[in-house]
Amino acid sequence: MKWRELWMLRLCPGCHENETPTEGGLFCTPCHALLRTPPPTHCPLCMQPLPCSSCITSPPTFDSVHAAFVYEEGPMAFAIQRFKYKNQPELAAPLAQLWLSQLGPALLALPHNIVPLPLYRQRYVQRGFDQTVLLSKALSKCTRKKLRLHWLKRTQATPKQVGHGQNIRQHNTASLEKAFAASPQVCNQDVLLVDDVLTTGSTAEAAARALKKAGARSVHILCLSRTVFGE
């Protein structure tokens, strides 16, 4: 690991002011106290608060959602933004460890095949890395699950979901219908689809449809954080 990466990891990504605890951990003590986990009772399909009428009237294609934290303004959002947009790919490994420490046995019980929700190639060139691939590699290393990099590809660019209002994100859903293509290798396989943030779930839904169309037996979504609209 380069000197810059070591130095950056000493600073809390949630505030970029305090150093992280010497005994390990990604966030400083004040920022860690601000992290919010999803409600204990939630929709088993989409992880939104109950009652979830949308999953009753129109069940998603994916089989479940598993998020470690609620996505809101604060340390986790700042860390993810630094990871993706401030050229700090070195955060992938500690974020994956945080995943494991937060979800524990529930994470280990999820499907063995890790499939990153990929970036479109143009956005990859702009950013220089694919954050979901880095997260998936780190997650594979610490859980011993199999990384399947070529089981899903993004065939066209789609609008960014994070940072827009819910109505705009839902309006973007139509452009996602042909955004993904899955490999025949997913046939009869259980898939753990990895993303950093889940908002409306429309992108994950489009990816799950492509995977199921190619024959996947089940698709379970794993994300670092989940936006909660029901509050």
PDB file of C-alpha atoms in Angstrom:
ATOM      1  CA  MET A   1       0.000   0.000   0.000  1.00  0.00           C
ATOM      2  CA  LYS A   2       1.328   3.435  -0.942  1.00  0.00           C
ATOM      3  CA  TRP A   3       2.201   6.092   1.660  1.00  0.00           C
ATOM      4  CA  ARG A   4      -0.705   8.286   0.503  1.00  0.00           C
ATOM      5  CA  GLU A   5      -3.162   5.437   0.964  1.00  0.00           C
ATOM      6  CA  LEU A   6      -1.879   4.686   4.452  1.00  0.00           C
ATOM      7  CA  TRP A   7      -2.140   8.343   5.415  1.00  0.00           C
ATOM      8  CA  MET A   8      -5.633   8.730   3.958  1.00  0.00           C
ATOM      9  CA  LEU A   9      -6.856   5.632   5.796  1.00  0.00           C
ATOM     10  CA  ARG A  10      -5.723   7.145   9.101  1.00  0.00           C
ATOM     11  CA  LEU A  11      -8.248   9.945   8.603  1.00  0.00           C
ATOM     12  CA  CYS A  12     -11.906   9.187   9.217  1.00  0.00           C
ATOM     13  CA  PRO A  13     -13.717   9.233   5.838  1.00  0.00           C
ATOM     14  CA  GLY A  14     -16.845  10.477   7.564  1.00  0.00           C
ATOM     15  CA  CYS A  15     -15.371  13.807   8.702  1.00  0.00           C
ATOM     16  CA  HIS A  16     -11.791  13.848   7.352  1.00  0.00           C
ATOM     17  CA  GLU A  17     -10.705  15.510  10.580  1.00  0.00           C
ATOM     18  CA  ASN A  18     -10.284  12.869  13.278  1.00  0.00           C
ATOM     19  CA  GLU A  19      -8.019   9.856  13.042  1.00  0.00           C
ATOM     20  CA  THR A  20      -9.586   6.411  13.115  1.00  0.00           C
ATOM     21  CA  PRO A  21      -9.189   4.351  16.307  1.00  0.00           C
ATOM     22  CA  THR A  22      -5.815   2.632  16.681  1.00  0.00           C
ATOM     23  CA  GLU A  23      -7.546  -0.706  17.417  1.00  0.00           C
ATOM     24  CA  GLY A  24      -9.057  -0.686  13.934  1.00  0.00           C
ATOM     25  CA  GLY A  25     -12.276   0.456  12.336  1.00  0.00           C
ATOM     26  CA  LEU A  26     -13.079   2.772   9.472  1.00  0.00           C
ATOM     27  CA  PHE A  27     -14.775   5.680  11.282  1.00  0.00           C
ATOM     28  CA  CYS A  28     -13.733   7.766  14.246  1.00  0.00           C
ATOM     29  CA  THR A  29     -15.769   7.287  17.415  1.00  0.00           C
ATOM     30  CA  PRO A  30     -18.075  10.339  16.923  1.00  0.00           C
ATOM     31  CA  CYS A  31     -18.819   9.402  13.282  1.00  0.00           C
ATOM     32  CA  HIS A  32     -19.369   5.747  14.099  1.00  0.00           C
ATOM     33  CA  ALA A  33     -21.996   6.785  16.647  1.00  0.00           C
ATOM     34  CA  LEU A  34     -23.891   8.626  13.870  1.00  0.00           C
ATOM     35  CA  LEU A  35     -24.215   5.578  11.597  1.00  0.00           C
ATOM     36  CA  ARG A  36     -27.820   4.364  11.394  1.00  0.00           C
ATOM     37  CA  THR A  37     -28.820   0.802  10.631  1.00  0.00           C
ATOM     38  CA  PRO A  38     -32.077  -0.225   8.905  1.00  0.00           C
ATOM     39  CA  PRO A  39     -35.148  -0.803  11.091  1.00  0.00           C
ATOM     40  CA  PRO A  40     -35.311  -4.312  12.596  1.00  0.00           C
ATOM     41  CA  THR A  41     -38.718  -4.929  11.023  1.00  0.00           C
ATOM     42  CA  HIS A  42     -38.860  -4.219   7.300  1.00  0.00           C
ATOM     43  CA  CYS A  43     -40.126  -5.608   4.025  1.00  0.00           C
ATOM     44  CA  PRO A  44     -38.290  -8.911   3.379  1.00  0.00           C
ATOM     45  CA  LEU A  45     -38.114  -8.141  -0.338  1.00  0.00           C
ATOM     46  CA  CYS A  46     -37.008  -4.506  -0.618  1.00  0.00           C
ATOM     47  CA  MET A  47     -36.016  -3.625   2.979  1.00  0.00           C
ATOM     48  CA  GLN A  48     -38.316  -0.615   3.135  1.00  0.00           C
ATOM     49  CA  PRO A  49     -40.279   0.022   6.366  1.00  0.00           C
ATOM     50  CA  LEU A  50     -43.536  -1.868   6.803  1.00  0.00           C
ATOM     51  CA  PRO A  51     -46.188  -1.805   5.529  1.00  0.00           C
ATOM     52  CA  CYS A  52     -44.703  -1.956   2.022  1.00  0.00           C
ATOM     53  CA  SER A  53     -47.629  -1.789  -0.392  1.00  0.00           C
ATOM     54  CA  SER A  54     -45.414  -1.577  -3.512  1.00  0.00           C
ATOM     55  CA  CYS A  55     -44.012  -5.101  -3.041  1.00  0.00           C
ATOM     56  CA  ILE A  56     -47.530  -6.439  -2.500  1.00  0.00           C
ATOM     57  CA  THR A  57     -48.952  -4.879  -5.662  1.00  0.00           C
ATOM     58  CA  SER A  58     -45.815  -5.250  -7.799  1.00  0.00           C
ATOM     59  CA  PRO A  59     -43.216  -7.646  -6.334  1.00  0.00           C
ATOM     60  CA  PRO A  60     -39.627  -7.003  -7.501  1.00  0.00           C
ATOM     61  CA  THR A  61     -37.706  -9.459  -9.632  1.00  0.00           C
ATOM     62  CA  PHE A  62     -34.913  -9.737  -7.073  1.00  0.00           C
ATOM     63  CA  ASP A  63     -35.458 -12.005  -4.077  1.00  0.00           C
ATOM     64  CA  SER A  64     -34.186  -9.892  -1.183  1.00  0.00           C
ATOM     65  CA  VAL A  65     -32.206  -6.794  -0.197  1.00  0.00           C
ATOM     66  CA  HIS A  66     -29.524  -6.680   2.493  1.00  0.00           C
ATOM     67  CA  ALA A  67     -28.107  -3.309   3.554  1.00  0.00           C
ATOM     68  CA  ALA A  68     -25.727  -2.592   6.404  1.00  0.00           C
ATOM     69  CA  PHE A  69     -26.701   1.060   6.907  1.00  0.00           C
ATOM     70  CA  VAL A  70     -29.286   3.699   6.047  1.00  0.00           C
ATOM     71  CA  TYR A  71     -28.144   6.103   3.338  1.00  0.00           C
ATOM     72  CA  GLU A  72     -28.570   9.673   4.571  1.00  0.00           C
ATOM     73  CA  GLU A  73     -26.471  12.789   4.955  1.00  0.00           C
ATOM     74  CA  GLY A  74     -23.690  11.916   7.355  1.00  0.00           C
ATOM     75  CA  PRO A  75     -20.542   9.796   7.752  1.00  0.00           C
ATOM     76  CA  MET A  76     -21.549   6.836   5.562  1.00  0.00           C
ATOM     77  CA  ALA A  77     -22.687   9.038   2.674  1.00  0.00           C
ATOM     78  CA  PHE A  78     -19.504  11.116   2.939  1.00  0.00           C
ATOM     79  CA  ALA A  79     -17.340   7.976   2.957  1.00  0.00           C
ATOM     80  CA  ILE A  80     -19.073   6.540  -0.126  1.00  0.00           C
ATOM     81  CA  GLN A  81     -18.785   9.875  -1.944  1.00  0.00           C
ATOM     82  CA  ARG A  82     -15.071  10.068  -1.168  1.00  0.00           C
ATOM     83  CA  PHE A  83     -14.643   6.481  -2.295  1.00  0.00           C
ATOM     84  CA  LYS A  84     -16.407   7.032  -5.621  1.00  0.00           C
ATOM     85  CA  TYR A  85     -15.789  10.661  -6.541  1.00  0.00           C
ATOM     86  CA  LYS A  86     -12.659  11.751  -4.643  1.00  0.00           C
ATOM     87  CA  ASN A  87     -10.349   9.044  -6.002  1.00  0.00           C
ATOM     88  CA  GLN A  88     -10.038   6.988  -2.834  1.00  0.00           C
ATOM     89  CA  PRO A  89     -10.321   3.368  -4.065  1.00  0.00           C
ATOM     90  CA  GLU A  90      -8.284   2.292  -1.026  1.00  0.00           C
ATOM     91  CA  LEU A  91     -11.513   2.554   0.997  1.00  0.00           C
ATOM     92  CA  ALA A  92     -12.878  -0.605  -0.660  1.00  0.00           C
ATOM     93  CA  ALA A  93     -11.191  -3.053   1.723  1.00  0.00           C
ATOM     94  CA  PRO A  94     -12.208  -1.350   5.003  1.00  0.00           C
ATOM     95  CA  LEU A  95     -15.749  -0.833   3.683  1.00  0.00           C
ATOM     96  CA  ALA A  96     -15.973  -4.567   2.939  1.00  0.00           C
ATOM     97  CA  GLN A  97     -14.719  -5.345   6.447  1.00  0.00           C
ATOM     98  CA  LEU A  98     -17.375  -3.016   7.847  1.00  0.00           C
ATOM     99  CA  TRP A  99     -19.963  -4.954   5.822  1.00  0.00           C
ATOM    100  CA  LEU A 100     -18.793  -8.203   7.367  1.00  0.00           C
ATOM    101  CA  SER A 101     -18.639  -6.869  10.927  1.00  0.00           C
ATOM    102  CA  GLN A 102     -22.121  -5.335  10.640  1.00  0.00           C
ATOM    103  CA  LEU A 103     -23.997  -8.191   8.925  1.00  0.00           C
ATOM    104  CA  GLY A 104     -21.916 -11.113  10.196  1.00  0.00           C
ATOM    105  CA  PRO A 105     -23.528 -14.571   9.741  1.00  0.00           C
ATOM    106  CA  ALA A 106     -26.360 -13.083   7.665  1.00  0.00           C
ATOM    107  CA  LEU A 107     -23.811 -11.999   5.050  1.00  0.00           C
ATOM    108  CA  LEU A 108     -22.032 -15.357   5.062  1.00  0.00           C
ATOM    109  CA  ALA A 109     -25.359 -17.127   4.503  1.00  0.00           C
ATOM    110  CA  LEU A 110     -26.056 -15.190   1.291  1.00  0.00           C
ATOM    111  CA  PRO A 111     -25.309 -16.743  -2.149  1.00  0.00           C
ATOM    112  CA  HIS A 112     -21.752 -17.789  -2.918  1.00  0.00           C
ATOM    113  CA  ASN A 113     -21.583 -16.074  -6.322  1.00  0.00           C
ATOM    114  CA  ILE A 114     -20.674 -12.366  -6.051  1.00  0.00           C
ATOM    115  CA  VAL A 115     -21.677 -10.309  -9.103  1.00  0.00           C
ATOM    116  CA  PRO A 116     -20.824  -6.589  -9.132  1.00  0.00           C
ATOM    117  CA  LEU A 117     -23.451  -4.227 -10.517  1.00  0.00           C
ATOM    118  CA  PRO A 118     -21.144  -2.795 -13.209  1.00  0.00           C
ATOM    119  CA  LEU A 119     -20.461   0.711 -14.438  1.00  0.00           C
ATOM    120  CA  TYR A 120     -20.912   1.613 -18.082  1.00  0.00           C
ATOM    121  CA  ARG A 121     -17.487   1.710 -19.788  1.00  0.00           C
ATOM    122  CA  GLN A 122     -17.611   5.468 -20.399  1.00  0.00           C
ATOM    123  CA  ARG A 123     -18.171   6.198 -16.717  1.00  0.00           C
ATOM    124  CA  TYR A 124     -15.433   3.704 -15.850  1.00  0.00           C
ATOM    125  CA  VAL A 125     -12.978   5.622 -18.021  1.00  0.00           C
ATOM    126  CA  GLN A 126     -13.993   8.900 -16.377  1.00  0.00           C
ATOM    127  CA  ARG A 127     -13.636   7.552 -12.840  1.00  0.00           C
ATOM    128  CA  GLY A 128     -10.650   5.283 -13.416  1.00  0.00           C
ATOM    129  CA  PHE A 129     -12.126   2.370 -11.468  1.00  0.00           C
ATOM    130  CA  ASP A 130     -15.408   0.574 -10.857  1.00  0.00           C
ATOM    131  CA  GLN A 131     -16.361   0.922  -7.202  1.00  0.00           C
ATOM    132  CA  THR A 132     -18.619  -2.131  -7.159  1.00  0.00           C
ATOM    133  CA  VAL A 133     -15.867  -4.305  -8.628  1.00  0.00           C
ATOM    134  CA  LEU A 134     -13.430  -3.113  -5.941  1.00  0.00           C
ATOM    135  CA  LEU A 135     -16.014  -3.725  -3.215  1.00  0.00           C
ATOM    136  CA  SER A 136     -16.798  -7.156  -4.657  1.00  0.00           C
ATOM    137  CA  LYS A 137     -13.125  -8.139  -4.812  1.00  0.00           C
ATOM    138  CA  ALA A 138     -12.599  -7.075  -1.197  1.00  0.00           C
ATOM    139  CA  LEU A 139     -15.784  -8.852  -0.132  1.00  0.00           C
ATOM    140  CA  SER A 140     -14.744 -12.025  -1.939  1.00  0.00           C
ATOM    141  CA  LYS A 141     -11.387 -11.950  -0.166  1.00  0.00           C
ATOM    142  CA  CYS A 142     -12.836 -11.625   3.330  1.00  0.00           C
ATOM    143  CA  THR A 143     -15.763 -14.056   2.855  1.00  0.00           C
ATOM    144  CA  ARG A 144     -14.244 -16.580   0.416  1.00  0.00           C
ATOM    145  CA  LYS A 145     -17.261 -16.221  -1.853  1.00  0.00           C
ATOM    146  CA  LYS A 146     -16.652 -16.577  -5.590  1.00  0.00           C
ATOM    147  CA  LEU A 147     -16.211 -13.394  -7.639  1.00  0.00           C
ATOM    148  CA  ARG A 148     -18.020 -13.572 -11.000  1.00  0.00           C
ATOM    149  CA  LEU A 149     -16.833 -10.518 -12.910  1.00  0.00           C
ATOM    150  CA  HIS A 150     -18.220 -11.497 -16.303  1.00  0.00           C
ATOM    151  CA  TRP A 151     -21.683 -12.697 -15.385  1.00  0.00           C
ATOM    152  CA  LEU A 152     -23.240  -9.257 -15.863  1.00  0.00           C
ATOM    153  CA  LYS A 153     -22.337  -6.285 -18.046  1.00  0.00           C
ATOM    154  CA  ARG A 154     -23.873  -2.870 -18.555  1.00  0.00           C
ATOM    155  CA  THR A 155     -24.702  -2.346 -22.207  1.00  0.00           C
ATOM    156  CA  GLN A 156     -25.624   1.340 -22.092  1.00  0.00           C
ATOM    157  CA  ALA A 157     -25.287   4.389 -19.883  1.00  0.00           C
ATOM    158  CA  THR A 158     -28.061   5.166 -17.430  1.00  0.00           C
ATOM    159  CA  PRO A 159     -28.878   8.301 -15.415  1.00  0.00           C
ATOM    160  CA  LYS A 160     -27.373   8.590 -11.938  1.00  0.00           C
ATOM    161  CA  GLN A 161     -29.908   7.770  -9.237  1.00  0.00           C
ATOM    162  CA  VAL A 162     -28.270   9.195  -6.101  1.00  0.00           C
ATOM    163  CA  GLY A 163     -28.717  12.926  -5.681  1.00  0.00           C
ATOM    164  CA  HIS A 164     -32.052  13.172  -7.505  1.00  0.00           C
ATOM    165  CA  GLY A 165     -35.545  13.257  -6.080  1.00  0.00           C
ATOM    166  CA  GLN A 166     -37.646  10.109  -5.983  1.00  0.00           C
ATOM    167  CA  ASN A 167     -39.913  11.231  -8.850  1.00  0.00           C
ATOM    168  CA  ILE A 168     -36.932  11.868 -11.148  1.00  0.00           C
ATOM    169  CA  ARG A 169     -35.402   8.496 -10.263  1.00  0.00           C
ATOM    170  CA  GLN A 170     -38.659   6.717 -11.072  1.00  0.00           C
ATOM    171  CA  HIS A 171     -38.860   8.621 -14.362  1.00  0.00           C
ATOM    172  CA  ASN A 172     -35.408   7.251 -15.235  1.00  0.00           C
ATOM    173  CA  THR A 173     -36.597   3.657 -14.845  1.00  0.00           C
ATOM    174  CA  ALA A 174     -37.652   3.390 -18.499  1.00  0.00           C
ATOM    175  CA  SER A 175     -34.051   3.902 -19.648  1.00  0.00           C
ATOM    176  CA  LEU A 176     -32.913   0.897 -17.594  1.00  0.00           C
ATOM    177  CA  GLU A 177     -34.899  -1.757 -19.436  1.00  0.00           C
ATOM    178  CA  LYS A 178     -32.078  -2.689 -21.832  1.00  0.00           C
ATOM    179  CA  ALA A 179     -29.153  -1.487 -19.727  1.00  0.00           C
ATOM    180  CA  PHE A 180     -27.833  -4.927 -18.709  1.00  0.00           C
ATOM    181  CA  ALA A 181     -26.955  -8.252 -20.296  1.00  0.00           C
ATOM    182  CA  ALA A 182     -26.147 -11.438 -18.376  1.00  0.00           C
ATOM    183  CA  SER A 183     -23.971 -14.404 -19.253  1.00  0.00           C
ATOM    184  CA  PRO A 184     -25.490 -17.879 -19.786  1.00  0.00           C
ATOM    185  CA  GLN A 185     -23.182 -18.956 -16.940  1.00  0.00           C
ATOM    186  CA  VAL A 186     -25.745 -17.633 -14.447  1.00  0.00           C
ATOM    187  CA  CYS A 187     -28.206 -20.358 -15.434  1.00  0.00           C
ATOM    188  CA  ASN A 188     -29.409 -22.257 -12.324  1.00  0.00           C
ATOM    189  CA  GLN A 189     -27.112 -20.196 -10.090  1.00  0.00           C
ATOM    190  CA  ASP A 190     -27.889 -18.126  -6.994  1.00  0.00           C
ATOM    191  CA  VAL A 191     -26.473 -14.613  -7.348  1.00  0.00           C
ATOM    192  CA  LEU A 192     -25.376 -12.021  -4.794  1.00  0.00           C
ATOM    193  CA  LEU A 193     -25.615  -8.723  -6.687  1.00  0.00           C
ATOM    194  CA  VAL A 194     -23.353  -6.092  -5.086  1.00  0.00           C
ATOM    195  CA  ASP A 195     -23.831  -2.319  -5.164  1.00  0.00           C
ATOM    196  CA  ASP A 196     -22.769   0.556  -2.929  1.00  0.00           C
ATOM    197  CA  VAL A 197     -26.095   2.408  -2.547  1.00  0.00           C
ATOM    198  CA  LEU A 198     -29.672   1.298  -3.222  1.00  0.00           C
ATOM    199  CA  THR A 199     -32.206   4.074  -3.792  1.00  0.00           C
ATOM    200  CA  THR A 200     -35.479   3.237  -5.595  1.00  0.00           C
ATOM    201  CA  GLY A 201     -34.122  -0.180  -6.554  1.00  0.00           C
ATOM    202  CA  SER A 202     -34.836   0.409 -10.238  1.00  0.00           C
ATOM    203  CA  THR A 203     -31.237  -0.233 -11.327  1.00  0.00           C
ATOM    204  CA  ALA A 204     -31.034  -3.392  -9.227  1.00  0.00           C
ATOM    205  CA  GLU A 205     -34.421  -4.453 -10.619  1.00  0.00           C
ATOM    206  CA  ALA A 206     -33.189  -4.062 -14.210  1.00  0.00           C
ATOM    207  CA  ALA A 207     -30.033  -6.039 -13.442  1.00  0.00           C
ATOM    208  CA  ALA A 208     -32.045  -8.756 -11.683  1.00  0.00           C
ATOM    209  CA  ARG A 209     -34.341  -9.049 -14.700  1.00  0.00           C
ATOM    210  CA  ALA A 210     -31.342  -9.586 -16.992  1.00  0.00           C
ATOM    211  CA  LEU A 211     -29.921 -12.219 -14.630  1.00  0.00           C
ATOM    212  CA  LYS A 212     -33.245 -14.025 -14.259  1.00  0.00           C
ATOM    213  CA  LYS A 213     -33.814 -13.873 -18.030  1.00  0.00           C
ATOM    214  CA  ALA A 214     -30.460 -15.664 -18.462  1.00  0.00           C
ATOM    215  CA  GLY A 215     -31.623 -18.353 -16.055  1.00  0.00           C
ATOM    216  CA  ALA A 216     -30.444 -17.268 -12.596  1.00  0.00           C
ATOM    217  CA  ARG A 217     -32.282 -19.199  -9.889  1.00  0.00           C
ATOM    218  CA  SER A 218     -32.286 -16.290  -7.420  1.00  0.00           C
ATOM    219  CA  VAL A 219     -30.863 -12.766  -7.146  1.00  0.00           C
ATOM    220  CA  HIS A 220     -30.176 -11.200  -3.758  1.00  0.00           C
ATOM    221  CA  ILE A 221     -29.056  -7.576  -3.461  1.00  0.00           C
ATOM    222  CA  LEU A 222     -26.245  -6.587  -1.096  1.00  0.00           C
ATOM    223  CA  CYS A 223     -25.515  -2.894  -0.613  1.00  0.00           C
ATOM    224  CA  LEU A 224     -23.577  -0.810   1.868  1.00  0.00           C
ATOM    225  CA  SER A 225     -26.496   1.522   2.448  1.00  0.00           C
ATOM    226  CA  ARG A 226     -30.163   1.838   1.565  1.00  0.00           C
ATOM    227  CA  THR A 227     -32.211   4.971   1.133  1.00  0.00           C
ATOM    228  CA  VAL A 228     -35.373   4.802   3.214  1.00  0.00           C
ATOM    229  CA  PHE A 229     -38.331   6.635   1.689  1.00  0.00           C
ATOM    230  CA  GLY A 230     -40.965   5.490   4.135  1.00  0.00           C
ATOM    231  CA  GLU A 231     -40.047   7.812   7.014  1.00  0.00           C
TER     232      GLU A 231
END
